[in-house]
Amino acid sequence: MCGLSGEVRFDGGRPDLAAVERMADTLESRGPDGRGAWSQGAVALEHRRLKIIDLSERGAQPMTDARLGLTVVFNGCIYNHREVRGRLEDIGHRFISDSDTEVLVKAYAQWGPECVDLLVGMFAFAVVEHHAGRVVLGRDRLGIKPLYVTQDAHRLRFASTLPALLAGGGVDTSLDPVALHQYLSWHGTVPAPRTVLAGVRKIPPATVRVVERDGTHHDHCYWQPSYTRHSALGADPALWRDAVHDALRTAVRRRMVADVPVGVLLSGGLDSSLIVALLAEEGLGGFDLPTFAMGFEAENGEDGDEFRFSDLIARTFSTDHHKFMIPTGRLPAALEGAIGAMSEPMVSHDAVAFHLLSEQVAKDVKVVLCGQGADEVFAGYHWYPPIASAGREGAPAAYADAYFDRTHDEVTAMLHPDVAAAHDASMEFVRAHMAAPGAETSLDAALRMDVHALMPDDPVKRVDNMTMAWGLEARVPFLDHELVELAAACPPELKLDQGGKAVLKDIGRKVLPPEIVDRPKGYFPVPGVRQMAGPVLARVRDALTAPEARRRGIFDQRHVAALLAEPDRHRAKRGAGTLWQVASLEIWLQVHGIH
């Protein structure tokens, strides 16, 4: 619900207040409703606020409790803040606001960094201990809310976006070869702690970082499901259907906590349709529930909307439904806006769709629920069955064969030698992650890596960046941590059956029209980008032939020329256009002024 930024000095100097202010300036869209600043000694904080819980100024940030000696900046929402507040009041704490931020302040005072174990929600925060000079950074279990850092021997800076750190200055903007390898291997995904820039890192999901006065720090990962069969539910599909149904009801109900209206991004697919149906079950649906859908003009025979499905759900549950059709001619300008909103370069074409949709939705509501995460949590993607058929020892190789865009040799051939990784960094990451204890089967190992390492830096980051660019907070019920724990223990066959997400489809058969449950899997189509429509191709060509692109020299120029000569011919193993992957990075670097 906000944007935060800050600086901590380790060398006895004072923070650069002007730099922290510039960082906060770039976060205005994330928090257009208020701004605050605080500094003391070696620490300075700024905050941009989007008012969602406790709309009064008592909920403003940075929030200081002088008696407790704490100051906090916080981004996100603690859905169980009322329950935690009740526990704290029983202990003797008193509150002056109704905000979840004050609950975080008091919870930290009572339990220290371990307070995160009690919090249900999405969050990134910084806590300053006045007397010790200690700064504690924390991020939610699934990495829904971002937190970027840059650090040297003299100072630490942190912010809700990477461009905010750039605005502060002094960042090493050289490319990270390992991150670049991952970007080209995994459809634009660079997992924490890396980013494509060598000088910027991310706090990993489910991590608390304690930074001491002298700059030393240590990280603690406070949550990780085991992905083993420890549930008393056994292998009975009906028991799992009912358990997941109950957990999803709870997840949806939690995400309606707000002092402003809440809507739903309704694509008409299984996941967003389930959210609408479950809200109806809870008595939170009907015409009081705003739902939103978007479509694009068809291109080269590819449909650009799924309105027939979203319309069906809207009619079935009598929602206050809004539809937006976007002409192809709007895509070039929309593309610039979406890339400008990206904290890191992204490849998925639906970033443009989310950016355009969020612009419209933000005119009506400040909070929306969406179906992101269901495919990773419940094995809905087409690459999971071939991975599941491999033995546990063969999981890394099966994952690479099914998921990677290209091999190490193919990645290396695309790049200038100065930015090419010396080893197969992406495969090394997969092997190390899958070798960790737990994860009984190959599918368990793949889902664990997707959910906890890759997903936060692909669909989750994409939705956060595109919605917050318009002051819109997106909440993701399928990433409720208790639901994820339950899904992690679910037998693989109950996820893979029925073409994937079987347990969700079983729930859908109880509450949704059959046309929704049994329809082919859809995506958020943006044909103008996928098919490289004329205006998009022209923008790509301009970027890749610009003087700064040639000076930068990331990609082998012969390879770039071949891509531009035949845009449709060169595709990754999973079908994505290689030209778009290459161009997305270069356009992002240019838009954000990185030389």
Short mmCIF file of N, CA, C and O in Angstrom, two decimals, residues 252 256 262-264 275-291 313-314 316-320:
data_model
loop_
_atom_site.label_atom_id
_atom_site.label_comp_id
_atom_site.label_asym_id
_atom_site.label_seq_id
_atom_site.Cartn_x
_atom_site.Cartn_y
_atom_site.Cartn_z
N VAL A 252 -9.34 -15.72 0.87
CA VAL A 252 -10.10 -14.65 0.21
C VAL A 252 -10.69 -13.71 1.25
O VAL A 252 -10.63 -12.47 1.10
N MET A 256 -10.06 -9.19 2.15
CA MET A 256 -11.07 -8.15 2.08
C MET A 256 -10.93 -7.14 3.21
O MET A 256 -11.73 -6.20 3.31
N VAL A 262 -13.05 -2.92 -2.27
CA VAL A 262 -12.15 -3.91 -2.86
C VAL A 262 -12.83 -4.52 -4.08
O VAL A 262 -14.01 -4.87 -4.04
N GLY A 263 -12.06 -4.66 -5.18
CA GLY A 263 -12.59 -5.29 -6.39
C GLY A 263 -11.82 -6.54 -6.76
O GLY A 263 -10.95 -7.00 -6.00
N VAL A 264 -12.12 -7.09 -7.93
CA VAL A 264 -11.45 -8.31 -8.42
C VAL A 264 -11.08 -8.12 -9.88
O VAL A 264 -11.90 -7.65 -10.68
N ILE A 275 -12.22 -16.88 -7.14
CA ILE A 275 -12.21 -15.80 -6.15
C ILE A 275 -13.58 -15.15 -6.06
O ILE A 275 -14.12 -14.92 -4.97
N VAL A 276 -14.19 -14.86 -7.23
CA VAL A 276 -15.52 -14.25 -7.24
C VAL A 276 -16.55 -15.18 -6.60
O VAL A 276 -17.39 -14.75 -5.80
N ALA A 277 -16.48 -16.47 -6.93
CA ALA A 277 -17.43 -17.43 -6.36
C ALA A 277 -17.27 -17.54 -4.85
O ALA A 277 -18.27 -17.62 -4.12
N LEU A 278 -16.05 -17.54 -4.36
CA LEU A 278 -15.83 -17.67 -2.92
C LEU A 278 -16.26 -16.42 -2.19
O LEU A 278 -16.76 -16.50 -1.05
N LEU A 279 -16.09 -15.27 -2.80
CA LEU A 279 -16.61 -14.05 -2.18
C LEU A 279 -18.13 -14.11 -2.08
O LEU A 279 -18.72 -13.66 -1.08
N ALA A 280 -18.76 -14.66 -3.10
CA ALA A 280 -20.22 -14.83 -3.05
C ALA A 280 -20.61 -15.77 -1.92
O ALA A 280 -21.59 -15.53 -1.20
N GLU A 281 -19.84 -16.85 -1.73
CA GLU A 281 -20.11 -17.77 -0.62
C GLU A 281 -20.03 -17.08 0.73
O GLU A 281 -20.77 -17.40 1.67
N GLU A 282 -19.12 -16.10 0.82
CA GLU A 282 -18.92 -15.39 2.08
C GLU A 282 -19.89 -14.22 2.25
O GLU A 282 -19.80 -13.46 3.21
N GLY A 283 -20.79 -14.05 1.27
CA GLY A 283 -21.72 -12.93 1.34
C GLY A 283 -21.08 -11.61 1.00
O GLY A 283 -21.59 -10.54 1.35
N LEU A 284 -19.94 -11.64 0.27
CA LEU A 284 -19.19 -10.43 -0.06
C LEU A 284 -19.24 -10.13 -1.55
O LEU A 284 -18.46 -9.33 -2.05
N GLY A 285 -20.12 -10.81 -2.28
CA GLY A 285 -20.19 -10.63 -3.73
C GLY A 285 -21.38 -9.79 -4.15
O GLY A 285 -21.75 -8.83 -3.47
N GLY A 286 -21.98 -10.14 -5.26
CA GLY A 286 -23.14 -9.42 -5.76
C GLY A 286 -22.75 -8.09 -6.38
O GLY A 286 -21.59 -7.83 -6.69
N PHE A 287 -23.75 -7.24 -6.56
CA PHE A 287 -23.53 -5.99 -7.29
C PHE A 287 -22.61 -5.03 -6.54
O PHE A 287 -22.11 -4.08 -7.13
N ASP A 288 -22.39 -5.28 -5.26
CA ASP A 288 -21.45 -4.44 -4.51
C ASP A 288 -20.00 -4.79 -4.82
O ASP A 288 -19.10 -4.08 -4.38
N LEU A 289 -19.77 -5.88 -5.56
CA LEU A 289 -18.41 -6.30 -5.87
C LEU A 289 -18.03 -5.82 -7.26
O LEU A 289 -18.54 -6.31 -8.26
N PRO A 290 -17.08 -4.88 -7.38
CA PRO A 290 -16.63 -4.45 -8.71
C PRO A 290 -15.68 -5.50 -9.30
O PRO A 290 -14.76 -5.97 -8.62
N THR A 291 -15.92 -5.88 -10.54
CA THR A 291 -15.00 -6.77 -11.25
C THR A 291 -14.56 -6.09 -12.54
O THR A 291 -15.31 -5.28 -13.11
N ILE A 313 -19.12 -15.16 -15.77
CA ILE A 313 -18.96 -15.11 -14.32
C ILE A 313 -19.65 -13.89 -13.74
O ILE A 313 -20.30 -13.96 -12.68
N ALA A 314 -19.50 -12.76 -14.41
CA ALA A 314 -20.16 -11.54 -13.92
C ALA A 314 -21.67 -11.72 -13.86
O ALA A 314 -22.33 -11.28 -12.91
N THR A 316 -23.28 -14.68 -13.67
CA THR A 316 -23.61 -15.72 -12.70
C THR A 316 -23.65 -15.19 -11.29
O THR A 316 -24.54 -15.55 -10.50
N PHE A 317 -22.72 -14.29 -10.96
CA PHE A 317 -22.63 -13.79 -9.58
C PHE A 317 -23.07 -12.34 -9.44
O PHE A 317 -22.88 -11.73 -8.39
N SER A 318 -23.66 -11.80 -10.52
CA SER A 318 -24.27 -10.46 -10.49
C SER A 318 -23.32 -9.40 -9.97
O SER A 318 -23.66 -8.58 -9.11
N THR A 319 -22.09 -9.38 -10.48
CA THR A 319 -21.12 -8.39 -10.04
C THR A 319 -21.30 -7.08 -10.79
O THR A 319 -21.97 -7.01 -11.82
N ASP A 320 -20.70 -6.04 -10.27
CA ASP A 320 -20.66 -4.74 -10.94
C ASP A 320 -19.48 -4.78 -11.91
O ASP A 320 -18.35 -4.43 -11.55
#
